[in-house]
Each structure stands twice: as structure tokens, then as C-alpha cells.
mmCIF file of C-alpha atoms and ligand atoms in Angstrom:
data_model
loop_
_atom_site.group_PDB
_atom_site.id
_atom_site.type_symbol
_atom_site.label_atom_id
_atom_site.label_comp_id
_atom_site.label_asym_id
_atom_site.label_seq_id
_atom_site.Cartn_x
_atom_site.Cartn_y
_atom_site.Cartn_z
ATOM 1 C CA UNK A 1 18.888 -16.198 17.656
ATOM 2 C CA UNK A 2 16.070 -15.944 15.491
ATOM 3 C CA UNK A 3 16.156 -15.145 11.860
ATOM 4 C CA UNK A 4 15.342 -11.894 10.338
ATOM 5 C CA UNK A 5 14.034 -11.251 6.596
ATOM 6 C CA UNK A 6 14.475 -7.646 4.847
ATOM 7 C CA UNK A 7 11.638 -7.565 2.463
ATOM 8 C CA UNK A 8 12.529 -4.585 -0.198
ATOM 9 C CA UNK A 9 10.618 -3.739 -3.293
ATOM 10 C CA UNK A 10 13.050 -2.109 -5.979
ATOM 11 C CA UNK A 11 11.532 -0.478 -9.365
ATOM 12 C CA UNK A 12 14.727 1.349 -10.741
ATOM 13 C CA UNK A 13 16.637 1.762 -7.974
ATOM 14 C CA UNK A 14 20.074 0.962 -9.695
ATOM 15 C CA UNK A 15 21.399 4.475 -7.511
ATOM 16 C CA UNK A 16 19.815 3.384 -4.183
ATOM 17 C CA UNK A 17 20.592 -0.265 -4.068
ATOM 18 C CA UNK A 18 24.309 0.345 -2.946
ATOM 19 C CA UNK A 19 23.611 3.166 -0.249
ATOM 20 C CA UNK A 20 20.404 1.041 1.150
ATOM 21 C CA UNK A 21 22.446 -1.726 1.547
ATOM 22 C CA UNK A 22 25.626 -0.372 3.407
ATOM 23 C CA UNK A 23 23.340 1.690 5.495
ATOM 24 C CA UNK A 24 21.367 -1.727 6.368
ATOM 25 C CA UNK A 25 24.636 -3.213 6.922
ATOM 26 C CA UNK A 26 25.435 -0.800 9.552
ATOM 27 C CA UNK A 27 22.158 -1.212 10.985
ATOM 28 C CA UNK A 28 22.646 -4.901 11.447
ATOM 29 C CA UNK A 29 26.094 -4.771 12.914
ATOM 30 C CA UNK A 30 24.384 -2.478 15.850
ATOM 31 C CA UNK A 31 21.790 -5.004 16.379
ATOM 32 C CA UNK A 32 24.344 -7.925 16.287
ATOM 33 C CA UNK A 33 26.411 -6.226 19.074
ATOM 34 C CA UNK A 34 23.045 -5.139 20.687
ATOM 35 C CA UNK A 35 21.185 -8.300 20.678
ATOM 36 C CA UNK A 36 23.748 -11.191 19.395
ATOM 37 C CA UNK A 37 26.512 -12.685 21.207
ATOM 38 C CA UNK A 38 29.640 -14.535 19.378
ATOM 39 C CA UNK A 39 28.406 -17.783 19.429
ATOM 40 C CA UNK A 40 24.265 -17.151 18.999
ATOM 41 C CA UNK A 41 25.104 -14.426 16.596
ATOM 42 C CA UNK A 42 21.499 -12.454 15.024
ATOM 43 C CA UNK A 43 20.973 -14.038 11.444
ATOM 44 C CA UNK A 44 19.774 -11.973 8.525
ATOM 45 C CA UNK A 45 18.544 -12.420 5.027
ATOM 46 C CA UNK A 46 17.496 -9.640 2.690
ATOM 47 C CA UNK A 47 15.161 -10.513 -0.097
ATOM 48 C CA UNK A 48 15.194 -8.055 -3.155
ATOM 49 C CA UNK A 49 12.463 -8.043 -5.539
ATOM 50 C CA UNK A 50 13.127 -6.657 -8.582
ATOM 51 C CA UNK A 51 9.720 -5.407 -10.047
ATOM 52 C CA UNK A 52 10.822 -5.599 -13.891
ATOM 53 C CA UNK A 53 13.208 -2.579 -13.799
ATOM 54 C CA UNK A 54 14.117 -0.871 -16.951
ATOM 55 C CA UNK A 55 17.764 -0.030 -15.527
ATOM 56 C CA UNK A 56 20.813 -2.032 -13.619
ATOM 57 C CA UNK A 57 18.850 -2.817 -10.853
ATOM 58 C CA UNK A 58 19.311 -6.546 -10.601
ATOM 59 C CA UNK A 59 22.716 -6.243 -12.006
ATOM 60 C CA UNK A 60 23.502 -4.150 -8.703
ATOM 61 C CA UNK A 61 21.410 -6.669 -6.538
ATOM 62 C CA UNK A 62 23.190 -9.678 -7.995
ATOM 63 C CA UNK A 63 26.067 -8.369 -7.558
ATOM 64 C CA UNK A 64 25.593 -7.731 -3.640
ATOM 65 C CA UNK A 65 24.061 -11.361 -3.541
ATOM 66 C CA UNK A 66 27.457 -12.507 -4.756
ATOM 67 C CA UNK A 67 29.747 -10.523 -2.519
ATOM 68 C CA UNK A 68 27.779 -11.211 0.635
ATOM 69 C CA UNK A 69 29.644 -8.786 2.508
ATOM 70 C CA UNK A 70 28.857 -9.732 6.171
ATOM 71 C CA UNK A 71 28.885 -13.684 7.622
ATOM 72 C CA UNK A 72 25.398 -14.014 9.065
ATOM 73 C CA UNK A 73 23.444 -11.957 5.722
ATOM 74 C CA UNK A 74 22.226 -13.535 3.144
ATOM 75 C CA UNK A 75 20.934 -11.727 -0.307
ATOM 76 C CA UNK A 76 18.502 -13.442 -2.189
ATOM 77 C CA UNK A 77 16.455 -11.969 -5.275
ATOM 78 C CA UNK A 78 13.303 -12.543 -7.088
ATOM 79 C CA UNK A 79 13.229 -10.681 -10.698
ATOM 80 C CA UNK A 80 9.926 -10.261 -12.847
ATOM 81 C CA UNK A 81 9.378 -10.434 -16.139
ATOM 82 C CA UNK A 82 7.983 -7.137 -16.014
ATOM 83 C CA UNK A 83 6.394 -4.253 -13.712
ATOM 84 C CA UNK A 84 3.509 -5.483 -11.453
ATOM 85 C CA UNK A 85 3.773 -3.035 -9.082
ATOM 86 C CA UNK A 86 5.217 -2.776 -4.902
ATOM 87 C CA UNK A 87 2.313 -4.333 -3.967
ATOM 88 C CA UNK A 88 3.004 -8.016 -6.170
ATOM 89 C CA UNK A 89 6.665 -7.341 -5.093
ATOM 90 C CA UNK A 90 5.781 -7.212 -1.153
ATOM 91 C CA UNK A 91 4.060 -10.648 -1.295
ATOM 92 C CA UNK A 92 6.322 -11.958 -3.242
ATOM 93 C CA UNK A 93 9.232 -10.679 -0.662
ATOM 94 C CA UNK A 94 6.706 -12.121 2.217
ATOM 95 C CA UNK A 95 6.074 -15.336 0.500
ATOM 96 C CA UNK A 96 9.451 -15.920 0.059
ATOM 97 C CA UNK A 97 10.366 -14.890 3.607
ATOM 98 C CA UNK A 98 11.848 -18.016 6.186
ATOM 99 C CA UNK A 99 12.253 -15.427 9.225
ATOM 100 C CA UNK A 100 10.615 -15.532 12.406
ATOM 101 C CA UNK A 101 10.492 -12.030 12.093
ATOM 102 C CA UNK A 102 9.991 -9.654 8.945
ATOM 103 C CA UNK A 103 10.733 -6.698 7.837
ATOM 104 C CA UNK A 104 9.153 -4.624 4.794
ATOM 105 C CA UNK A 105 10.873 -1.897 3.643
ATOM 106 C CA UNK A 106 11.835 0.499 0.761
ATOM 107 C CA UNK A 107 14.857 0.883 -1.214
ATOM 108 C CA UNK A 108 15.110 4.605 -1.204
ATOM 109 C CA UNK A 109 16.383 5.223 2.483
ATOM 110 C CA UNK A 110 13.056 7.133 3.487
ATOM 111 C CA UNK A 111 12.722 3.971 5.369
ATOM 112 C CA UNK A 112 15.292 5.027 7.329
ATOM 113 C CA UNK A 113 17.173 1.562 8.421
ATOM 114 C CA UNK A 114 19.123 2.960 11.529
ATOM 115 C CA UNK A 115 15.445 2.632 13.052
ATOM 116 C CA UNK A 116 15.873 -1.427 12.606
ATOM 117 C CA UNK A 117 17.614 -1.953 16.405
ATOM 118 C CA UNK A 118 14.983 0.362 17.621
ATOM 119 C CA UNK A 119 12.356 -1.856 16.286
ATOM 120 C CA UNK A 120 13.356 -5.050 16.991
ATOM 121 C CA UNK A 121 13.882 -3.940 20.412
ATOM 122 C CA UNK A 122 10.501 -2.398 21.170
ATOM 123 C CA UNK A 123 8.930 -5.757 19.413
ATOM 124 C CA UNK A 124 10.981 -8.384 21.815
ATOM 125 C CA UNK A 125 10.155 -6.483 25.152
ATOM 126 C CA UNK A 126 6.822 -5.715 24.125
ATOM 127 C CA UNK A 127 4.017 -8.196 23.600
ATOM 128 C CA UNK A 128 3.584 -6.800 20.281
ATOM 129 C CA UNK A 129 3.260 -8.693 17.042
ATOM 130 C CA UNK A 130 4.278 -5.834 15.074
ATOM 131 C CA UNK A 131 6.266 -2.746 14.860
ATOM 132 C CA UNK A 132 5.099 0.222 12.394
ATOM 133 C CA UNK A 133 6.497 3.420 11.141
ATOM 134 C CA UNK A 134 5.145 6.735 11.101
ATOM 135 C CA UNK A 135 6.020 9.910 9.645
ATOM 136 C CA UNK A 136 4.684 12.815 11.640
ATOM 137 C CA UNK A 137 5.765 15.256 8.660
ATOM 138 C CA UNK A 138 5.400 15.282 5.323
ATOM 139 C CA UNK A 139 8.509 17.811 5.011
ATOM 140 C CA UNK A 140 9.925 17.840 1.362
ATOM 141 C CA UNK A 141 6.348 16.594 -0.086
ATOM 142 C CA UNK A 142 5.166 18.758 -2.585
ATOM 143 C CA UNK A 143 1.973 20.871 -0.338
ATOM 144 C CA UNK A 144 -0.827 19.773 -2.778
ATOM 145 C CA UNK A 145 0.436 15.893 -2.843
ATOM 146 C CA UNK A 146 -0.039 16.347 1.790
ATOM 147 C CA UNK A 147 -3.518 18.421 1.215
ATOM 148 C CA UNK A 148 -4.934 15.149 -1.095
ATOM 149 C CA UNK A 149 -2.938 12.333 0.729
ATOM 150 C CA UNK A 150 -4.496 14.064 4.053
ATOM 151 C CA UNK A 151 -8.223 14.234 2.307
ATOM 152 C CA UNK A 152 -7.599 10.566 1.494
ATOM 153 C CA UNK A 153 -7.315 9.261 5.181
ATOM 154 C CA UNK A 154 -10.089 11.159 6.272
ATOM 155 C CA UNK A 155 -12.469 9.893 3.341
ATOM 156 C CA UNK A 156 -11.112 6.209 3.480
ATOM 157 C CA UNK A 157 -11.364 6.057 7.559
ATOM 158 C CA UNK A 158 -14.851 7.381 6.748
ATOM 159 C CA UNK A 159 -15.985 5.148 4.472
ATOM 160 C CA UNK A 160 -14.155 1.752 5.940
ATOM 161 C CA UNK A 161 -14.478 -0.277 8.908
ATOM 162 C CA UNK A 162 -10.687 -0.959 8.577
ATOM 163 C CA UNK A 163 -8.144 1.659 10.793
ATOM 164 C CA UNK A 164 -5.916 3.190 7.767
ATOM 165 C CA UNK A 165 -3.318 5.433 9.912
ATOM 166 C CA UNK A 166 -2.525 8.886 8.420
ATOM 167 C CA UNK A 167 1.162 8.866 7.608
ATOM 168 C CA UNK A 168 1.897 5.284 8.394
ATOM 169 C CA UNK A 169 4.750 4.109 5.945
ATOM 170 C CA UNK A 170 4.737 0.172 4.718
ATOM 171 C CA UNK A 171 7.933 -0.020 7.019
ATOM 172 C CA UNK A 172 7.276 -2.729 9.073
ATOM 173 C CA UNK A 173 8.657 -5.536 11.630
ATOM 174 C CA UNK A 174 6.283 -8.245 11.826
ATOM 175 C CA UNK A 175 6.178 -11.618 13.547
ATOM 176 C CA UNK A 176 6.305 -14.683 11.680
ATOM 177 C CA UNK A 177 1.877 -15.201 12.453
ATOM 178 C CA UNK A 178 0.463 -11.766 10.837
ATOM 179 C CA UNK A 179 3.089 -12.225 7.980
ATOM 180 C CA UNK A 180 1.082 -15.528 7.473
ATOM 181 C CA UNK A 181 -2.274 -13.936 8.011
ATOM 182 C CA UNK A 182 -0.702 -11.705 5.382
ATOM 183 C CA UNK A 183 0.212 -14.246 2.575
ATOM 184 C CA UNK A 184 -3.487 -15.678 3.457
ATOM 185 C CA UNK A 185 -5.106 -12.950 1.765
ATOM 186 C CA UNK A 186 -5.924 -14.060 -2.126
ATOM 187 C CA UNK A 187 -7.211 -10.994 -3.107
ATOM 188 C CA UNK A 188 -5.733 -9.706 -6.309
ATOM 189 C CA UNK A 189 -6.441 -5.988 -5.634
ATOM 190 C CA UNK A 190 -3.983 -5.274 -2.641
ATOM 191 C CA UNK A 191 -3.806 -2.052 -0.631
ATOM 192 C CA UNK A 192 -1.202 -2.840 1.855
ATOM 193 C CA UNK A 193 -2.210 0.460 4.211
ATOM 194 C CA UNK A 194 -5.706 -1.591 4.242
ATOM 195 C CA UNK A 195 -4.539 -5.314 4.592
ATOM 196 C CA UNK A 196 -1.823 -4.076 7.101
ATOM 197 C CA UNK A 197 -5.221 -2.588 9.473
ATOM 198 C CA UNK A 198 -7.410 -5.209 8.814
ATOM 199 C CA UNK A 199 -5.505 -8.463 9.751
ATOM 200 C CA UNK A 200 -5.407 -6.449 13.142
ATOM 201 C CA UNK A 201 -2.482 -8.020 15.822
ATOM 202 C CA UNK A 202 -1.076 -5.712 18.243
ATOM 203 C CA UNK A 203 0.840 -2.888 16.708
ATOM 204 C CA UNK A 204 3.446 -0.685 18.355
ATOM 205 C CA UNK A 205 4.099 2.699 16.505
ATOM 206 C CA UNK A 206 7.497 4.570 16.178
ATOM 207 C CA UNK A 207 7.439 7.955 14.576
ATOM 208 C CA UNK A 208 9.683 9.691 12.761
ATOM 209 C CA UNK A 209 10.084 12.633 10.826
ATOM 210 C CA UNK A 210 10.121 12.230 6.654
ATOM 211 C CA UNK A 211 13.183 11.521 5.063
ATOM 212 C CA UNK A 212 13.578 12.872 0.985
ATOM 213 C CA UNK A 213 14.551 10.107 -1.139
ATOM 214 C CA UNK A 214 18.240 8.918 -0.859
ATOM 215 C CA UNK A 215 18.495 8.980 -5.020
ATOM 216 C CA UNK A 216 16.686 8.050 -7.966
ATOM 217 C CA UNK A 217 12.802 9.272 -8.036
ATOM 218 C CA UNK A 218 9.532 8.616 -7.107
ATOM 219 C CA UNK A 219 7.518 6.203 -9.261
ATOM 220 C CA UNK A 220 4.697 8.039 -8.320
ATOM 221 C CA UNK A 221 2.822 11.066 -10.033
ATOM 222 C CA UNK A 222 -0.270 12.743 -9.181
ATOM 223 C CA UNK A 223 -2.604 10.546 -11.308
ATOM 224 C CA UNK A 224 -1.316 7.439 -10.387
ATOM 225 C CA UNK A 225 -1.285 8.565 -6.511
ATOM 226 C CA UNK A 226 -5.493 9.130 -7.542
ATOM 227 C CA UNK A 227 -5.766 5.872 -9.186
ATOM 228 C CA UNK A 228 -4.163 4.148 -6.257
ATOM 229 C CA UNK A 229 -6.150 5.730 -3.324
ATOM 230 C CA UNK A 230 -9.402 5.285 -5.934
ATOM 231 C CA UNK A 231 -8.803 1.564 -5.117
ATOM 232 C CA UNK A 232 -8.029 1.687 -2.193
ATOM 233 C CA UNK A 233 -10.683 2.905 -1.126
ATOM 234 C CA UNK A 234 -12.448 0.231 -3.475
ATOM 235 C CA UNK A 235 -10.945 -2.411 -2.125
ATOM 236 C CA UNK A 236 -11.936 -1.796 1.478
ATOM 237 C CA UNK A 237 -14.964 -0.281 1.511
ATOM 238 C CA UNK A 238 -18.685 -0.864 -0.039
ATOM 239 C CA UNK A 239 -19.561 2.285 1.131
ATOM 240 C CA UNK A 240 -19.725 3.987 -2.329
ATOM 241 C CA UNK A 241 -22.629 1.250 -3.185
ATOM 242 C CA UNK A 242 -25.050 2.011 -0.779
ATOM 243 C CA UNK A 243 -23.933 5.842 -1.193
ATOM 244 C CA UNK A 244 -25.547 4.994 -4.694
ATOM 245 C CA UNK A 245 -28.790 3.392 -4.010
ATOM 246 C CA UNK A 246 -29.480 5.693 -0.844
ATOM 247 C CA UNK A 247 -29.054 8.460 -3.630
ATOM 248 C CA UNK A 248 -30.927 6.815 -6.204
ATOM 249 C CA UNK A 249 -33.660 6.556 -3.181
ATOM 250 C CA UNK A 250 -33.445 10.514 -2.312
ATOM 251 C CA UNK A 251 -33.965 11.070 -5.487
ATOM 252 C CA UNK A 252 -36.762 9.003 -6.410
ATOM 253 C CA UNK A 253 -38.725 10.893 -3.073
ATOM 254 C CA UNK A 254 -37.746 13.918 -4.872
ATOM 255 C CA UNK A 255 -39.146 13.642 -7.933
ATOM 256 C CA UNK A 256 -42.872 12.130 -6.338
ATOM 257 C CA UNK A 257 -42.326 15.415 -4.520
ATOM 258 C CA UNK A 258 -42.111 17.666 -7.393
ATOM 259 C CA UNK A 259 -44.843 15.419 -9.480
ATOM 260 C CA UNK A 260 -47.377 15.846 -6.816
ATOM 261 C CA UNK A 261 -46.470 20.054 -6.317
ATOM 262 C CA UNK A 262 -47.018 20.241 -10.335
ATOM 263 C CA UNK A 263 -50.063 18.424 -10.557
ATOM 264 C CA UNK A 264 -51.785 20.229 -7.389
ATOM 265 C CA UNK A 265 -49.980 23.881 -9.292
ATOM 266 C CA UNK A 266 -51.757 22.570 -12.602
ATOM 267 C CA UNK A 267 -55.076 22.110 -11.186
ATOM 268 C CA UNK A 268 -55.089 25.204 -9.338
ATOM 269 C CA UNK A 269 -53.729 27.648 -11.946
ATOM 270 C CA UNK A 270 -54.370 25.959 -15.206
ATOM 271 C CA UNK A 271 -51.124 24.852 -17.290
ATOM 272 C CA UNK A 272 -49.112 27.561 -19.328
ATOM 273 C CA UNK A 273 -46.117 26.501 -21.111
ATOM 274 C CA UNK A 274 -43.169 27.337 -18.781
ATOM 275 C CA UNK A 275 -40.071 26.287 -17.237
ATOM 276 C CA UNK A 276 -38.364 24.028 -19.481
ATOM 277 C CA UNK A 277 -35.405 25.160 -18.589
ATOM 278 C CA UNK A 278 -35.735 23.957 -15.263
ATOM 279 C CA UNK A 279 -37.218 20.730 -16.496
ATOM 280 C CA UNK A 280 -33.794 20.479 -19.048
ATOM 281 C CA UNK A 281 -31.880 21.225 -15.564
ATOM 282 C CA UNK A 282 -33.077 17.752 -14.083
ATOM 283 C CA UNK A 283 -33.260 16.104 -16.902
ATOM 284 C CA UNK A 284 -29.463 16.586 -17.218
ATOM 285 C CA UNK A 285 -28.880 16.414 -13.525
ATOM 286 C CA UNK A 286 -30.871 13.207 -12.750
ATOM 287 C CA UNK A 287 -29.073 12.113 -15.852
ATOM 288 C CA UNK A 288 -25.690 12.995 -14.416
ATOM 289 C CA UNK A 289 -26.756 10.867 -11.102
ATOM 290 C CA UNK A 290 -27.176 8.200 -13.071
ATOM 291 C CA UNK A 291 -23.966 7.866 -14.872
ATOM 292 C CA UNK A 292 -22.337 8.295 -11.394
ATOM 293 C CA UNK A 293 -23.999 5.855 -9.944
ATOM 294 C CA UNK A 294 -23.289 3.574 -13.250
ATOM 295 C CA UNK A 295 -19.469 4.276 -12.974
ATOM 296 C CA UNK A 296 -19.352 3.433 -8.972
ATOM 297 C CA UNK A 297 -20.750 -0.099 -10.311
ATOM 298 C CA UNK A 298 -19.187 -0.437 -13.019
ATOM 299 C CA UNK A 299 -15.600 0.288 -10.673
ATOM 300 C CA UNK A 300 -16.588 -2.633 -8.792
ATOM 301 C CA UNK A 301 -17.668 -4.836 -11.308
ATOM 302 C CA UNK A 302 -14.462 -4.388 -12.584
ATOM 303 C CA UNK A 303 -12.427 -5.164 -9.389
ATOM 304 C CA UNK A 304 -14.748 -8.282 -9.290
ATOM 305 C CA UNK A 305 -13.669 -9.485 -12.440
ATOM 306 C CA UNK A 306 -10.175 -9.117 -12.024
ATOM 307 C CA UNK A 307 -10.687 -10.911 -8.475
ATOM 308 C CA UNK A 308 -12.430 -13.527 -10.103
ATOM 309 C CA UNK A 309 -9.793 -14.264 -13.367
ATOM 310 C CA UNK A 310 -7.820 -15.180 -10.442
ATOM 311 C CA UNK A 311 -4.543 -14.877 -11.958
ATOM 312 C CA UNK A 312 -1.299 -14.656 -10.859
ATOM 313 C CA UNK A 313 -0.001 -11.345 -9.179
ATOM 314 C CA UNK A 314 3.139 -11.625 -10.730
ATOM 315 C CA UNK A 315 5.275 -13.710 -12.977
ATOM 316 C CA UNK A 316 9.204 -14.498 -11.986
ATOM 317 C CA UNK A 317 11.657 -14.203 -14.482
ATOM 318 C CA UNK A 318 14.608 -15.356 -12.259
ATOM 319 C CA UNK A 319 15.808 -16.183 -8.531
ATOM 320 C CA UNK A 320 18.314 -17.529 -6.468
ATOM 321 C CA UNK A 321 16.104 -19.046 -3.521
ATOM 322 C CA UNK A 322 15.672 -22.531 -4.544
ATOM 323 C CA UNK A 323 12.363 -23.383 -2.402
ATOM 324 C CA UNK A 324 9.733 -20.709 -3.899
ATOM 325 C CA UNK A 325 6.747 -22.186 -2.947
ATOM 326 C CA UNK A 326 3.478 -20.725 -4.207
HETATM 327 N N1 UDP B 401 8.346 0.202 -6.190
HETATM 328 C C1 UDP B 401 8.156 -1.051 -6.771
HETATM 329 N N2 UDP B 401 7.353 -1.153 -7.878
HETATM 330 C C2 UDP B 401 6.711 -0.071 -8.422
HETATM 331 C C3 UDP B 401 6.890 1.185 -7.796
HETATM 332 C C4 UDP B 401 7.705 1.281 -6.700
HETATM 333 O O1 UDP B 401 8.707 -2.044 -6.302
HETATM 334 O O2 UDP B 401 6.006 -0.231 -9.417
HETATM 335 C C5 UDP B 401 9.229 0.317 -5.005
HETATM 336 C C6 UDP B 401 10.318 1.377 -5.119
HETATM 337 O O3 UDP B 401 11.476 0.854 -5.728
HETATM 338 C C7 UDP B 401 10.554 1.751 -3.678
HETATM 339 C C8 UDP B 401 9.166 1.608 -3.057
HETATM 340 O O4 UDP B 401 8.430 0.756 -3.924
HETATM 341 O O5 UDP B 401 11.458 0.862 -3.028
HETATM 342 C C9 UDP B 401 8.454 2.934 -2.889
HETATM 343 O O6 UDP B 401 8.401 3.636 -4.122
HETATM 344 P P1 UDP B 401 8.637 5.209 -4.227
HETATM 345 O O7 UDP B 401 9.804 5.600 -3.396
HETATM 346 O O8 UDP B 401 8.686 5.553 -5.668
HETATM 347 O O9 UDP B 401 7.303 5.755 -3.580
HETATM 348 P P2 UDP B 401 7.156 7.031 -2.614
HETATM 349 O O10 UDP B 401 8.131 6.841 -1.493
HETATM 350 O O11 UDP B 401 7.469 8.213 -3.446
HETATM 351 O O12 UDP B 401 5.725 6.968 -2.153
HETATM 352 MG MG1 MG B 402 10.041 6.594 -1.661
#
């Protein structure tokens, strides 16, 4: 039987950790009756990153990596020295990963892990590389966080060439060759949702409805929800750029525009002294343009030069897999 990794990203998740892992437990037992036999039974390992919690959370993961409660599941753990985020955690998790087959998944049960035997059925009798999730609600979501989480896919699939799927959840079964074309990616700015689309492979979808959050709570707030989707949408597109100059452009045709309707108004009706307000209205508006355009470049510039510091994505305090390689 081939092996399969658990890939789970844990930021304070002291409360969760315990409930996750029975319920993934449970999850593998079904696929060990399902798919194993006595002698070729399914092997498992689960790789918890700890992403510089503030509370018990590797105390509760070490802890499970020391009882090692069934035969064929192995917990391993990568700590950082402090918070860089799911997305350092993930490739970490992936890096780290020795499974034909991965899974990535979070902590807080709205990856719902009964759906594991489901998955790893529909990706061994299809020809599939990978299996995603879907939520087709957004049930127990706040209505203004679903209003600008549903404006973001529509801008982003707008302004990229890369498919970015509505709803779809970073719960994912993946064959050992896209988590490779995965890891390939250097880029320092990651957007999973994005990376996930644009390494392509064929993708089977499962939906499901949304599931609240087992315990503990969101690391997420409104601003930092903007922030994120403000990079993502950085990250894969260059849209906003030319959005820029073709503005800078319009407005350039504009302004010959009004200089030639001025001087023909001039010569025909002499020149009295009016309209500055209208002339302090573009002023301030052409001004405004500007800055825009300014801050879209700047935005990138300042991806660039993170990209180009080129340093690591994260920093690991402590582990128990012996073979990290980088
Ligand atoms: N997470 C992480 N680092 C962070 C923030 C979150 O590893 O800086 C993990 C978190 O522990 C959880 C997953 O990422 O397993 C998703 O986070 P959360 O549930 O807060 O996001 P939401 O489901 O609300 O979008
Ligand atoms: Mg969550």
C-alpha cells in the first residue's frame, strides 16, 4: 500500500489538536478496512506544523507524536521560531512530505476528515492527480465576510489567467508529481488558491457544505482577509499594471481634448477669468490618478523586492523528522 502524508497547519490550535486527531483516526481506520488488507495494511503519517503558536500547541502535538495511538500512523512535527503564516507552514508540511499521496488540511475540523476515504477513493479509480474540496455554502460566515470573499473571485478570475475556484478550501489529496510541481515554486509571496490553479493536473472536485470551526478561532479578521486577497491578486496577476498605463493613456487623450476645446473657446470668445474651480477639480483628480497609479507600482515593487531578498519562508525551531531536506 502506498503511503499517505496529512499535511496540517496549526496557529493556536491547543483545543483542536485532540478532536482533529481522533476524528482523523477514525477516518483512517475506515480507509484501512476499505482499502488495506492485514498484511498490505494503508500506511499513514501526519505532519504538524506548528506556525510559532503562542499557546500549548506543540505541547499537545508532541504529545500525540509520543503516544502514536494507531500501528501504521506516524506523527511528526516541525515548530517555528515564530509566526510565518499557513502558507510557510503548507510547504514546509509538503517539503517534508515522503507519501505517494498528500493530503493538506486544517486543524479546525472545517476540513471535515470523514471526507478522507471518499477522496482517496475517487483519486485511485479516477485518472485524477488530485482531489479538491468545495464548500457550496458559506453557512455560519458572517454575510459581509461571503459578499467580499464572493467580489474577490470574480475580480481575481477577472484579472488572472489562472482558474481560482469560488469556495474551494486548501483541502486537498494530491499525487506525489503536482506536490513536486508544488515545492518547485520559489516564489516567496504564496497564494495557495493561485499556485493550487496554476500548476494545473487533473482535478476532481467533492463538495460539501461549510462546517463552523470545531474550537478555538479564526486567525483571520477583516483587514487581514483584505491584505491577503490584495496579494493575491498581486501575485497572480499584472493586470493592475497595464490597468495603470492604459489609464495614464485615457487620460493623457483627455486632457489634448480639453486643451484643444479651450484654445478654439479662447479664440472664439476672448478669455474671461472663469472656472477655476473646475480647473482645481482636475488638478486634484489627475493628481489623485497619479498617486493610484504610484501605489499599484509601488505594491509591486515591493513584492519584487521581497522576491528578490530571497530569504527563507520560514525558520524551524524544532522537529522530529530527521531528513529535512531544503
Ligand atoms: N494557520 C496557520 N498559521 C497562521 C494562521 C492560520 O498555520 O498564521 C492555520 C490554522 O491553525 C488552521 C488553518 O491555518 O489550521 C486555517 O486557519 P483558520 O481556521 O484561522 O482560517 P479560516 O478557516 O477562518 O479561513
Ligand atoms: Mg478555519
Amino acid at each position: 500500500m502506498p503511503l499517505i502524508s496529512l499535511v496540517v497547519p496549526c496557529y493556536n490550535e491547543e483545543e483542536s489538536i485532540p478532536l482533529f486527531h481522533a476524528a482523523v483516526i477514525c477516518a483512517l481506520e475506515q480507509m484501512q478496512v476499505e482499502y488495506g488488507s492485514d498484511d498490505d495494511p494503508v500506511r499513514f503519517e501526519a505532519i504538524y506544523i506548528d506556525d510559532g503558536s503562542s499557546d500549548r500547541t506543540i505541547e499537545a502535538i508532541i504529545e500525540l507524536a509520543q503516544a502514536e495511538s494507531i500501528a501504521d500512523l506516524h506523527v511528526r512535527y516541525i515548530s517555528f521560531s515564530r509566526n510565518f503564516g499557513k502558507e510557510a507552514a503548507l510547504l514546509a508540511g509538503l517539503k517534508a512530505s515522503k507519501g505517494e499521496y498528500v493530503v493538506t488540511m486544517d486543524a479546525d475540523m472545517q476540513d471535515p476528515p470523514a471526507l478522507l476515504p471518499q477522496m482517496y477513493g475517487l483519486l485511485i479509480t479516477s485518472n485524477a492527480d488530485n482531489v479538491a474540496t468545495r464548500r457550496v455554502t458559506r453557512k455560519g460566515e458572517p454575510h459581509i465576510r461571503s459578499f467580499f470573499a464572493r467580489m474577490f473571485y470574480r475580480i481575481i478570475n477577472r484579472l488572472s489567467d489562472t482558474d481560482i475556484v469560488d469556495g474551494a478550501r486548501d483541502y486537498r489529496l494530491m499525487k506525489r508529481n503536482m506536490v513536486d510541481a508544488i515545492c518547485s515554486l520559489r516564489e516567496v509571496n504564496r497564494f495557495s488558491k493561485g499556485i493550487f490553479g496554476w500548476v494545473g493536473f487533473k482535478t476532481e472536485w467533492i463538495e460539501y457544505e461549510n462546517v463552523e470551526r470545531a474550537a478555538g478561532e479564526t486567525k483571520w479578521n477583516f483587514f487581514s482577509l483584505f491584505a491577503y486577497s490584495l496579494e493575491g491578486i498581486i501575485a497572480f496577476s499584472t493586470k493592475p499594471l497595464h490597468v495603470a498605463s492604459i489609464g495614464g493613456v485615457l487620460s493623457c487623450l483627455l486632457a489634448l481634448a480639453l486643451l484643444i476645446f479651450i484654445v478654439i473657446r479662447t479664440l472664439v470668445f476672448g478669455d474671461p477669468v472663469a472656472g477655476w474651480p473646475s480647473l482645481a477639480c482636475i488638478i486634484l483628480f489627475v493628481a489623485g490618478l497619479q498617486m493610484l497609479c504610484l501605489g499599484i507600482f509601488g505594491q509591486y515593487l515591493a513584492k519584487t523586492y521581497l522576491e528578490v531578498k530571497d530569504r527563507p519562508l520560514y525558520v524551524i525551531r524544532c522537529t522530529n523528522i530527521g531528513d529535512l531536506d531544503d
